[in-house]
PDB file of C-alpha atoms and ligand atoms in Angstrom:
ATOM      1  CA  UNK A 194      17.835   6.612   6.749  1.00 42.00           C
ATOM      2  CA  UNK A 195      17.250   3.248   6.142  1.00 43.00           C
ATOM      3  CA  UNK A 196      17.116   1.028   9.539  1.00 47.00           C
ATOM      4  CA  UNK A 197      14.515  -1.791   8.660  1.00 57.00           C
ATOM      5  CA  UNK A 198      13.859  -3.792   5.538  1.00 65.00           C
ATOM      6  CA  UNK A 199      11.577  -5.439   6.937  1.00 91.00           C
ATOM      7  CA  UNK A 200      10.386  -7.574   3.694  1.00 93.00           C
ATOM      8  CA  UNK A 201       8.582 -10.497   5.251  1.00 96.00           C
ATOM      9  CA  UNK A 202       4.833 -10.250   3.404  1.00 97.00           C
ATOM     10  CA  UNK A 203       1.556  -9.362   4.743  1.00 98.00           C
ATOM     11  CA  UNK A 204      -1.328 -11.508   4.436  1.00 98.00           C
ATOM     12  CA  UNK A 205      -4.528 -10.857   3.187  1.00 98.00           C
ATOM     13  CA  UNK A 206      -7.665 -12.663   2.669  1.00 98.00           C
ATOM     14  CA  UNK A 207     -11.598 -12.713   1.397  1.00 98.00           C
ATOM     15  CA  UNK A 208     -14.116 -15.232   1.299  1.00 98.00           C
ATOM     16  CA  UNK A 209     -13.619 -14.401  -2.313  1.00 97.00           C
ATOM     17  CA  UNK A 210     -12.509 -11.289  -5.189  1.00 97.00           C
ATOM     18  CA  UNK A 211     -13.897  -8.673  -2.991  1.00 98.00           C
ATOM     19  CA  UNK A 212     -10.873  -7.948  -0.248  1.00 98.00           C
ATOM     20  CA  UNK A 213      -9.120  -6.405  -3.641  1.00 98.00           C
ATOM     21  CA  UNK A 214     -10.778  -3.128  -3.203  1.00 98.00           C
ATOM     22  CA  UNK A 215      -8.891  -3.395   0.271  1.00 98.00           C
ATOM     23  CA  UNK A 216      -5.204  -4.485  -1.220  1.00 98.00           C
ATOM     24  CA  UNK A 217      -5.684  -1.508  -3.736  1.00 98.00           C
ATOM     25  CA  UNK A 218      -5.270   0.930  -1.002  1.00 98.00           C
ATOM     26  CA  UNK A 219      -2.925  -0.596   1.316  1.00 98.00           C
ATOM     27  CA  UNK A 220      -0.656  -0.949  -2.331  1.00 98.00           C
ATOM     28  CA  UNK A 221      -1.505   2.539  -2.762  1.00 97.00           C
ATOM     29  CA  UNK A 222      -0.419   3.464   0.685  1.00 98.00           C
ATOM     30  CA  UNK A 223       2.069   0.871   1.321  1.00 97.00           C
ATOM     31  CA  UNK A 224       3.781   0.824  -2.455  1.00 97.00           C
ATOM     32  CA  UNK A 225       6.906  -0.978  -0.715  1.00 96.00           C
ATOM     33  CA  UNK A 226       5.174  -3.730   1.270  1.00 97.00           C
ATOM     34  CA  UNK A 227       5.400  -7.472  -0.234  1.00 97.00           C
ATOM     35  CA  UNK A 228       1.553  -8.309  -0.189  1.00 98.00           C
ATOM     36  CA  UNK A 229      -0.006 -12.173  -0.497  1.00 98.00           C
ATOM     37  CA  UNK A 230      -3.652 -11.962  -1.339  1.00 98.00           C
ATOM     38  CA  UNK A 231      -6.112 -15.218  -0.999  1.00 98.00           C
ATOM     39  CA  UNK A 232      -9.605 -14.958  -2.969  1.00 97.00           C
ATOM     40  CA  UNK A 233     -11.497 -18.046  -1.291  1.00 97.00           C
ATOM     41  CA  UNK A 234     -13.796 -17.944  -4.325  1.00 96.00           C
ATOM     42  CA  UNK A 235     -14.333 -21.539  -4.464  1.00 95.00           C
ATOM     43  CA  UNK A 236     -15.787 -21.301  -0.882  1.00 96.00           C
ATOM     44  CA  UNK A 237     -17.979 -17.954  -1.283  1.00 95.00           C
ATOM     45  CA  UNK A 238     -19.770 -16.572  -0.246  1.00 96.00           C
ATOM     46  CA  UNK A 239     -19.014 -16.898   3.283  1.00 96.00           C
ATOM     47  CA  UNK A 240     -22.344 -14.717   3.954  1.00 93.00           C
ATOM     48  CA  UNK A 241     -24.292 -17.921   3.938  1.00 89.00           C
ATOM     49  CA  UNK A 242     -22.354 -19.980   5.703  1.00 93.00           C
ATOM     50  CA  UNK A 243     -22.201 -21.027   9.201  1.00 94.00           C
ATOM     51  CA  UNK A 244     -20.083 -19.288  11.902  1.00 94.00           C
ATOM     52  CA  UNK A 245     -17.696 -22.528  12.348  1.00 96.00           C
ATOM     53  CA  UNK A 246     -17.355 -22.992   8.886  1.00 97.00           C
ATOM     54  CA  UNK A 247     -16.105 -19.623   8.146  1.00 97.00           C
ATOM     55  CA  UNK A 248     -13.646 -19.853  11.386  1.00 97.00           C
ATOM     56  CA  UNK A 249     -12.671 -22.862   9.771  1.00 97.00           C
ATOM     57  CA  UNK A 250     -11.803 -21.637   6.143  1.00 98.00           C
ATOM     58  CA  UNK A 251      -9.930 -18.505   8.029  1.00 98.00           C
ATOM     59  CA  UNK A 252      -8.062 -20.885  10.045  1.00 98.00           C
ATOM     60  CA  UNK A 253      -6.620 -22.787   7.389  1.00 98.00           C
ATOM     61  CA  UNK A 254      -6.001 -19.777   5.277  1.00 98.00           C
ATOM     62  CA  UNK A 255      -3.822 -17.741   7.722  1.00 98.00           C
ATOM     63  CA  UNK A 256      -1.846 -21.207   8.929  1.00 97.00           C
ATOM     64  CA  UNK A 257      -1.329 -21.132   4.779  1.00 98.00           C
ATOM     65  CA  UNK A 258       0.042 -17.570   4.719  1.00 98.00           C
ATOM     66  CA  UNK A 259       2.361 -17.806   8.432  1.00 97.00           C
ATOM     67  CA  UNK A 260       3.705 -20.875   6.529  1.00 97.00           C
ATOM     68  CA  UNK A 261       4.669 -18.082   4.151  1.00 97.00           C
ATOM     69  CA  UNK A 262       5.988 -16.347   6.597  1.00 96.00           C
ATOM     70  CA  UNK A 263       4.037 -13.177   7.404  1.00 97.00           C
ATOM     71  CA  UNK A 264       4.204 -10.231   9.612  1.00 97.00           C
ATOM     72  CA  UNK A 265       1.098  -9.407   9.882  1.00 98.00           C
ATOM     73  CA  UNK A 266      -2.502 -10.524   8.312  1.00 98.00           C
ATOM     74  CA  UNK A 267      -5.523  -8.267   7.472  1.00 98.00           C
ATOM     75  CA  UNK A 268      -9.148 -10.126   7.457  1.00 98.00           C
ATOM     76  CA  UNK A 269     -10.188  -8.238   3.948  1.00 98.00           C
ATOM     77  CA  UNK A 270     -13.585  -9.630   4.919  1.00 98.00           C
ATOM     78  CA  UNK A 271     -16.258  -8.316   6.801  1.00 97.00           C
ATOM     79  CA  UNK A 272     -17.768 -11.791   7.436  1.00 97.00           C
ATOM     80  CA  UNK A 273     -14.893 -13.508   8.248  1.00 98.00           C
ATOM     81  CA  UNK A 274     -13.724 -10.858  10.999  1.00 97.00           C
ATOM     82  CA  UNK A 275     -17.329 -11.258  12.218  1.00 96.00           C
ATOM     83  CA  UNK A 276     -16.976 -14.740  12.721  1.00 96.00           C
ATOM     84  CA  UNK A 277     -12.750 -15.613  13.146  1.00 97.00           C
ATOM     85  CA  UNK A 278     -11.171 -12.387  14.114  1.00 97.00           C
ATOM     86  CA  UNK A 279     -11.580 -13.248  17.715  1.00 96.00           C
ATOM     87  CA  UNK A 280     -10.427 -17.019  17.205  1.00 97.00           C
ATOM     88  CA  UNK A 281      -7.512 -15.771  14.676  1.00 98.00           C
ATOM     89  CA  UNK A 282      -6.218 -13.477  17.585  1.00 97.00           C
ATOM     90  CA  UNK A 283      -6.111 -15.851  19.932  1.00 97.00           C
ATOM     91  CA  UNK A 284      -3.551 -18.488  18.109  1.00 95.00           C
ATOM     92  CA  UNK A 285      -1.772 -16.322  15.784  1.00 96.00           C
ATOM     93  CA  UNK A 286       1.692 -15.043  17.048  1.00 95.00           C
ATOM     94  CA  UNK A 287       1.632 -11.590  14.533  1.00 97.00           C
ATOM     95  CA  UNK A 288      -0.863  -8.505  14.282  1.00 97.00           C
ATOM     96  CA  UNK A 289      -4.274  -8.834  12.673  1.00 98.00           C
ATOM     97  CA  UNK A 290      -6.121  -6.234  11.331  1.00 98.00           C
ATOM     98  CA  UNK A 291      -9.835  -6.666  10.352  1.00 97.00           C
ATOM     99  CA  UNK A 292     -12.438  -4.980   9.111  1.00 96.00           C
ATOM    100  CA  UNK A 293     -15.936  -3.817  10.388  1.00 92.00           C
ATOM    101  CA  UNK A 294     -19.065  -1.733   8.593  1.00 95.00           C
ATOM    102  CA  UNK A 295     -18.286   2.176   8.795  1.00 96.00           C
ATOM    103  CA  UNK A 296     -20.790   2.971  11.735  1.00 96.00           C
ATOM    104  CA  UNK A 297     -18.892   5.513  13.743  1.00 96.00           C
ATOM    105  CA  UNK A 298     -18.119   7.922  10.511  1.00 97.00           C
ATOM    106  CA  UNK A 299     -21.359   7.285   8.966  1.00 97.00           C
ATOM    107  CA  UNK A 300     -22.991   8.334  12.556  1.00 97.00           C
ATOM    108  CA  UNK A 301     -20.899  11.417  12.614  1.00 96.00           C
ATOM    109  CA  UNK A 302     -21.718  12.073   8.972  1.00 97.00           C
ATOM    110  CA  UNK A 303     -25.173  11.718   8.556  1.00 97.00           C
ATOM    111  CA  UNK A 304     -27.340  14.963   8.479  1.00 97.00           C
ATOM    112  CA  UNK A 305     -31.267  12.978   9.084  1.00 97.00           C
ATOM    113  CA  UNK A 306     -30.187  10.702  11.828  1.00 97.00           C
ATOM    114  CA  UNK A 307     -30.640   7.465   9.590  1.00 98.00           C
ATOM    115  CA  UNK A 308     -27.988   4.948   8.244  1.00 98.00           C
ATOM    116  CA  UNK A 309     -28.127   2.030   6.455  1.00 98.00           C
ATOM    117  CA  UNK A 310     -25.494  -0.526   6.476  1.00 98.00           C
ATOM    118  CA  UNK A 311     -25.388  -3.014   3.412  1.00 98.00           C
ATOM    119  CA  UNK A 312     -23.691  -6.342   4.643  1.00 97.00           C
ATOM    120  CA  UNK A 313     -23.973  -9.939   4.312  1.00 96.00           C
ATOM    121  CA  UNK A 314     -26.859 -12.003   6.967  1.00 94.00           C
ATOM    122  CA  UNK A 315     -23.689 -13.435   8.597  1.00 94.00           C
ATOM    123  CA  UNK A 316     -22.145  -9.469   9.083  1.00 96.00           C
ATOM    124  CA  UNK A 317     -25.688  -8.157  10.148  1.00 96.00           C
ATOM    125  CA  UNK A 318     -26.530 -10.853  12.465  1.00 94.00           C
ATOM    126  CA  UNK A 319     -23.286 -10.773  14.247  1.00 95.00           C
ATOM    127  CA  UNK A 320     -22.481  -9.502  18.123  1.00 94.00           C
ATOM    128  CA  UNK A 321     -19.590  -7.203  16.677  1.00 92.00           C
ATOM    129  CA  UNK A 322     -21.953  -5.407  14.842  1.00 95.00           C
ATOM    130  CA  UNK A 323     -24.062  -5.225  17.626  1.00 95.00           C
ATOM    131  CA  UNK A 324     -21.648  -3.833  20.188  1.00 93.00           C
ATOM    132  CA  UNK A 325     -20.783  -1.254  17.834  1.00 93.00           C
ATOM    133  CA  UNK A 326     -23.803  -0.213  17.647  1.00 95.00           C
ATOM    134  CA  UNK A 327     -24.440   0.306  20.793  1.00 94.00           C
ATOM    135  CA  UNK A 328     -21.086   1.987  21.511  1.00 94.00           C
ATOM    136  CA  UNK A 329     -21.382   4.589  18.524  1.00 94.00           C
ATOM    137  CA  UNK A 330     -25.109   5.060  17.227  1.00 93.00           C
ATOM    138  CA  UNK A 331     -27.476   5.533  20.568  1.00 90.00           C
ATOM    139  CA  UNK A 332     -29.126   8.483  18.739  1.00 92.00           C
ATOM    140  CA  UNK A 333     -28.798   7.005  15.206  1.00 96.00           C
ATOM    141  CA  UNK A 334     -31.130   5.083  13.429  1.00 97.00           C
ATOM    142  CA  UNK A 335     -29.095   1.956  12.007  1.00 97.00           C
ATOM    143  CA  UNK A 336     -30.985   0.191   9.443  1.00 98.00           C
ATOM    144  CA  UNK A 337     -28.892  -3.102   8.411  1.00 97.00           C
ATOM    145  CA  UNK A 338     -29.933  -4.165   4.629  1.00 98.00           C
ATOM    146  CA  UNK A 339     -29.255  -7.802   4.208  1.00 97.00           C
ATOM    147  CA  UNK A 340     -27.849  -8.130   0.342  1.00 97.00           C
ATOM    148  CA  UNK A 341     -28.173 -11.829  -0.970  1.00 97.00           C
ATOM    149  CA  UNK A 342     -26.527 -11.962  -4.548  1.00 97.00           C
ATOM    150  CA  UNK A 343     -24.378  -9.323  -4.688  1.00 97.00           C
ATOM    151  CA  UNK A 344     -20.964 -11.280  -3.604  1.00 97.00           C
ATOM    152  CA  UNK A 345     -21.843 -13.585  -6.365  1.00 96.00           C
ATOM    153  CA  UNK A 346     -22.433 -10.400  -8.548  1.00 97.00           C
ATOM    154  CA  UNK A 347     -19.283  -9.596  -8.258  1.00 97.00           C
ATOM    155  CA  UNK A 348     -17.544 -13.019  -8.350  1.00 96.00           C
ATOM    156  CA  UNK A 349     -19.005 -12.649 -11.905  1.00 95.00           C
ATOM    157  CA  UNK A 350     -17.568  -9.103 -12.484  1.00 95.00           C
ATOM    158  CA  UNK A 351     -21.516  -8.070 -13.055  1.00 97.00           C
ATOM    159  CA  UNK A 352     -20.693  -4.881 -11.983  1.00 97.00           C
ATOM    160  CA  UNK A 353     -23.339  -2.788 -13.717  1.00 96.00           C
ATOM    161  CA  UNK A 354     -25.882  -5.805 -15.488  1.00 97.00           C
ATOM    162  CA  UNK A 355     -29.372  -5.125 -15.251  1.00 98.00           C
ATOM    163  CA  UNK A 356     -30.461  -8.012 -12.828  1.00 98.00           C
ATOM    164  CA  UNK A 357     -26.895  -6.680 -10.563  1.00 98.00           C
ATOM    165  CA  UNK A 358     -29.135  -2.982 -10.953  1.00 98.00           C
ATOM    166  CA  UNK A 359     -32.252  -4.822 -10.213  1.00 98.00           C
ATOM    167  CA  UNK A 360     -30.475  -5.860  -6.575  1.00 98.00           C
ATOM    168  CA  UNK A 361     -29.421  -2.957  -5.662  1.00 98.00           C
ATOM    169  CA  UNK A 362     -32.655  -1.026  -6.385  1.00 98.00           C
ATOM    170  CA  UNK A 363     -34.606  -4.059  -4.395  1.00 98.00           C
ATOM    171  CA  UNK A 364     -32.164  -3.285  -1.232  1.00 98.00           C
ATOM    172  CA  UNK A 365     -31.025   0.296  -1.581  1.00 98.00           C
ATOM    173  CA  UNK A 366     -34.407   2.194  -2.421  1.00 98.00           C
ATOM    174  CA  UNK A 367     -36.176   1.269   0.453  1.00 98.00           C
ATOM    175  CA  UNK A 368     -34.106   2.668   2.758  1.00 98.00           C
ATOM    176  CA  UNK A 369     -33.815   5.831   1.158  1.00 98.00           C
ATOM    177  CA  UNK A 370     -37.907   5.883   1.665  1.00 98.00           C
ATOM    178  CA  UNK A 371     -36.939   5.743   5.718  1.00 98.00           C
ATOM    179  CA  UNK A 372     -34.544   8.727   5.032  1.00 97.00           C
ATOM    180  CA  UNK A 373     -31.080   7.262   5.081  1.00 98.00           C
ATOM    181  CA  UNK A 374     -28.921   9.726   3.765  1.00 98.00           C
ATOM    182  CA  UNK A 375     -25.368   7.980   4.193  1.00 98.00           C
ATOM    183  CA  UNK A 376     -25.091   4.147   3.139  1.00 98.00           C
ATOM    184  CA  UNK A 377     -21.952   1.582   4.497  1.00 98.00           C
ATOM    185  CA  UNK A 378     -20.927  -0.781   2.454  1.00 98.00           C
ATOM    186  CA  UNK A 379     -20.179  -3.433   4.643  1.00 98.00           C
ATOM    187  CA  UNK A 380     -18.898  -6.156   2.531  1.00 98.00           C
ATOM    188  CA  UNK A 381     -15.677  -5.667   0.981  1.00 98.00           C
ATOM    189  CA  UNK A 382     -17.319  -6.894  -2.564  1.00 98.00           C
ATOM    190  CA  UNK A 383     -19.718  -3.829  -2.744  1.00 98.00           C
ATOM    191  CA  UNK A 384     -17.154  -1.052  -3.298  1.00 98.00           C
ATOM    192  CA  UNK A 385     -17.059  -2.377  -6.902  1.00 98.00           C
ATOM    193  CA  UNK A 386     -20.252  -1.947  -7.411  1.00 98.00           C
ATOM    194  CA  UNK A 387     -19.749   1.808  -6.254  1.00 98.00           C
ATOM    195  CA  UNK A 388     -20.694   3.050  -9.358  1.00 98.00           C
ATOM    196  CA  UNK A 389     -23.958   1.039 -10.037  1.00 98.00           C
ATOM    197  CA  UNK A 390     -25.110   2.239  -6.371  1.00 98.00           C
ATOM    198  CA  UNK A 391     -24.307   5.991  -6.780  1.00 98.00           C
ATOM    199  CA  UNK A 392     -26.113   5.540 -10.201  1.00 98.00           C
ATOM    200  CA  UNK A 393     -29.217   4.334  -8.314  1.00 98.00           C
ATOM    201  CA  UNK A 394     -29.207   6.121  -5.068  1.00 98.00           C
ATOM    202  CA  UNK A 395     -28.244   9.846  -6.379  1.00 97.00           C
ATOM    203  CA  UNK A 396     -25.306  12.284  -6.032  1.00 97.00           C
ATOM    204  CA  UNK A 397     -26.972  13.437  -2.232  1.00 97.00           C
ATOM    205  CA  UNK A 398     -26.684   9.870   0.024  1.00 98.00           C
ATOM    206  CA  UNK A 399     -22.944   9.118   1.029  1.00 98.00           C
ATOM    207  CA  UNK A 400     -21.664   6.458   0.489  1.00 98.00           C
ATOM    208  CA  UNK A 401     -18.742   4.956   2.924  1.00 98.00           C
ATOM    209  CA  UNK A 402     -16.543   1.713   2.464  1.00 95.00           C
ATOM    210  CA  UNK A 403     -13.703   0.522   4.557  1.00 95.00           C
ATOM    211  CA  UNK A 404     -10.736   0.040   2.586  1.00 97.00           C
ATOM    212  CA  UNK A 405      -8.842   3.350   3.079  1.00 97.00           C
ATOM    213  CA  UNK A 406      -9.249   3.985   6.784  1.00 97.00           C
ATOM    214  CA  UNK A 407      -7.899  -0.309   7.076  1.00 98.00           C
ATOM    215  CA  UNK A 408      -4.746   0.519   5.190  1.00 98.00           C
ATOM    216  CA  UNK A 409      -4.206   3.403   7.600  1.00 98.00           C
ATOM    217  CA  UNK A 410      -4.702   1.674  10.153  1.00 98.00           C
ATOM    218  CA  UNK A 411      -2.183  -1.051   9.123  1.00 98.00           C
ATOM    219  CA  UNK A 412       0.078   1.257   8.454  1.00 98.00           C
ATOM    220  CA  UNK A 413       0.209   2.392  12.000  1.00 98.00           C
ATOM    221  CA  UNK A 414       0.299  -0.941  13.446  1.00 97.00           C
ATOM    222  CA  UNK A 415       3.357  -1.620  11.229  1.00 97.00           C
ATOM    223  CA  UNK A 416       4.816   1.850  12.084  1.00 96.00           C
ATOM    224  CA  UNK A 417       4.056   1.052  16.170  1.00 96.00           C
ATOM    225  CA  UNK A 418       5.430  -2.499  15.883  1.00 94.00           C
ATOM    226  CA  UNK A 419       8.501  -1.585  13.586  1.00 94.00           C
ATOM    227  CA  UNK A 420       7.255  -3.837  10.896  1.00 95.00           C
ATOM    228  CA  UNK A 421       7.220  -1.595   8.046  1.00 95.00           C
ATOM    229  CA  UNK A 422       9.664  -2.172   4.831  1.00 94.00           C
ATOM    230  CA  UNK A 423      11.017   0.603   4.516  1.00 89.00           C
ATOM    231  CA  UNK A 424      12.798  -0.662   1.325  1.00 87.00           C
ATOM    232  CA  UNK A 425      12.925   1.813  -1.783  1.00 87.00           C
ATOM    233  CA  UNK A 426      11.665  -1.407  -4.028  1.00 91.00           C
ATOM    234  CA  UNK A 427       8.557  -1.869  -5.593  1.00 93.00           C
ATOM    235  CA  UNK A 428       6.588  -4.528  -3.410  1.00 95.00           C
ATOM    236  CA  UNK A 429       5.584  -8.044  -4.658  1.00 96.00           C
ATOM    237  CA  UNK A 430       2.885  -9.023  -5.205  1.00 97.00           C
ATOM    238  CA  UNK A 431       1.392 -12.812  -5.179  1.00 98.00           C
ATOM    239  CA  UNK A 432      -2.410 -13.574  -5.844  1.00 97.00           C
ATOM    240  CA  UNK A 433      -4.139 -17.107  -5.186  1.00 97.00           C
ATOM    241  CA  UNK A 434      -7.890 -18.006  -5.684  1.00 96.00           C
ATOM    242  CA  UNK A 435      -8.983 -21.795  -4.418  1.00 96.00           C
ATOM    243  CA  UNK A 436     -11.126 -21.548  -7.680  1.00 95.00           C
ATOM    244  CA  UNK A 437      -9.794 -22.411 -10.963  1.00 88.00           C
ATOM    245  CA  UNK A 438     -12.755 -21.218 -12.486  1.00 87.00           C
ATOM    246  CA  UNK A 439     -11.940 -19.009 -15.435  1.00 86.00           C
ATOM    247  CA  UNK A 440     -14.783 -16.324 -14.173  1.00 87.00           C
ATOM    248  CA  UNK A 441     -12.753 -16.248 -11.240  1.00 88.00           C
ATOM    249  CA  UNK A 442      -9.374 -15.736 -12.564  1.00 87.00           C
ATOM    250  CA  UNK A 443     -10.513 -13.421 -15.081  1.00 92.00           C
ATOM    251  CA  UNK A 444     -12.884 -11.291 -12.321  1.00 96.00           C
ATOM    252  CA  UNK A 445      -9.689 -10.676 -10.154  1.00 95.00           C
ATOM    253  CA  UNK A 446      -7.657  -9.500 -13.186  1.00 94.00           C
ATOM    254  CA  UNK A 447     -10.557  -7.374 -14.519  1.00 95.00           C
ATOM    255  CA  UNK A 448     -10.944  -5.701 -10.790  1.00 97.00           C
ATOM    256  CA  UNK A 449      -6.936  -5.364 -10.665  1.00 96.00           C
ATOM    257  CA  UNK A 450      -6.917  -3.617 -14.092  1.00 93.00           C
ATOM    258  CA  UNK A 451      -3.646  -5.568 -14.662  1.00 88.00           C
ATOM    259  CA  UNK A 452      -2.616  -8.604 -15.889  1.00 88.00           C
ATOM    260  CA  UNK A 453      -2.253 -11.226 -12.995  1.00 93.00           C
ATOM    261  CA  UNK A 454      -0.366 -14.808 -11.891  1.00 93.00           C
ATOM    262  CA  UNK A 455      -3.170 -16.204 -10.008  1.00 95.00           C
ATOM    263  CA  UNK A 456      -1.733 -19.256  -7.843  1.00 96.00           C
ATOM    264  CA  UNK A 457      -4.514 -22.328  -7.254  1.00 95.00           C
ATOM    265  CA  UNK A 458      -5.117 -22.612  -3.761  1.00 95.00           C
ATOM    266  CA  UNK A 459      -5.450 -26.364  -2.589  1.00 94.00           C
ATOM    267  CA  UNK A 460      -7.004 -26.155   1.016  1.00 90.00           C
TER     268      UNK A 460
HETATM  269  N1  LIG B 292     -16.221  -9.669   1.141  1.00 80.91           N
HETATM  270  C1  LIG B 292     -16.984 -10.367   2.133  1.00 80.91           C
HETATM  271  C2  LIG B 292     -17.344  -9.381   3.264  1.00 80.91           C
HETATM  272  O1  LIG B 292     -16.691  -8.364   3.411  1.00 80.91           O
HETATM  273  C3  LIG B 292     -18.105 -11.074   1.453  1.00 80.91           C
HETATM  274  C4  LIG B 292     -18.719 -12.129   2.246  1.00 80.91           C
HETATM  275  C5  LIG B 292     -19.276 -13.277   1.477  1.00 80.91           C
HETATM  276  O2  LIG B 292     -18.510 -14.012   0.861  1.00 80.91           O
HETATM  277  O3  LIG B 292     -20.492 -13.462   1.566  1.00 80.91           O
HETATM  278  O4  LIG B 292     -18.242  -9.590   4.030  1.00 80.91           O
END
């Protein structure tokens, strides 16, 4: 029975190419929905930035996307729900999903008592993190790993160079020395480089990224709030980067494994 067709778009955003391991699944998951997806790659990486400029860039990217009309936005960036979710929720009239480092499953997960959570200084440094923390690792060891380079690693599509490997060795292997046995990536970038870590790290340390348990949890805020299209079409699709860089354009069509129109973004 068809009783909404609901085709209004969702929003989604990342300081840059990396919130595309997030659209995958929620267009896995959500094959129906009409999806907008802004790569602020011109502006990355937000990891280095200040708090109020990275509430600023979020601010004008969702007014951008409610001017196109969506139901609902999802903060594909660690960072950026770090530093705007709180703001975002405040002024924007729809539901806003955002993303945070996998601490509660990796707790419940991890065998030795240690996790390590790969993130950008921004992410690490940030009170969220903190509180969640507090509320779901008392009795876990959380080690955070600071990983400068990698966003632009992936900008690049460097997925598996030898200075990318280099990186990963310099942030991942001494953690492993202090027994982690279950690693969060907690920048929506790093799944991309999924391969390069497990290649590194070994087939025994887990490794946990966010994008699946988001589009779930969209999918239930839709479901709750009626919002879902419930349409039998395939759902659009629209892609914008604020860089016209070629790297950039030709990263997000590499990581989509499809050919692409990729919009300029003028904000
Ligand atoms: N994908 C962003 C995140 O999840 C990367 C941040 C950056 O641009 O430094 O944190």
């Amino acid at each position: 029975m068809i009783d909404n067709f609901n085709t209004q778009p969702i929003g989604v955003f990342d300081s840059g190419v990396g919130g595309l391991s997030v659209l995958q699944e929620i267009h896995k998951l959500l094959p129906h929905e009409n999806l907008i997806y802004i790569a602020d790659s011109k502006y990355a990486p937000y990891g280095e930035k200040s708090r109020d400029y990275i509430k600023q860039r979020s601010q004008k990217i969702a007014n951008f996307l409610l001017k196109k009309n969506i139901k609902t936005l999802v903060v594909a960036c660690n960072t950026a729900t770090a530093a705007a979710v709180d703001s975002l929720r405040q002024q924007l009239p729809i539901p806003i999903v955002g993303l945070e480092p996998a601490i509660k499953p990796a707790v419940k997960i991890s065998k030795t008592g240690v996790v390590g959570v790969l993130a950008t200084q921004q992410t690490l440094q940030s009170k969220r993190l903190t509180s969640l923390t507090i509320k779901h690792a008392l009795h876990t060891k959380v080690l955070a790993q600071p990983c400068p380079g990698l966003v632009e690693k992936v900008e690049a599509n460097h997925l598996d160079r030898y200075d990318t490997r280099q990186l990963i060795k310099q942030y991942t292997l001494p953690l492993l020395k202090q027994q982690v046995d279950t690693l969060i990536l907690g920048c929506t970038h790093y799944p991309f480089l999924n391969n390069t870590i497990r290649m590194i790290v070994g087939d025994d340390i887990k490794i946990l990224d966010t994008g699946k348990p988001v589009a779930l949890q969209l999918q239930r805020i839709l479901k709750r709030q009626q919002l879902l299209n419930l349409s039998s079409c395939a759902g659009r699709l629209h892609f914008y980067n604020s860089s016209q860089l070629h790297q950039h354009t030709q990263t997000m069509q590499q990581l989509w494994h499809q050919k692409i129109d990729i919009r300029l973004l003028l904000l």
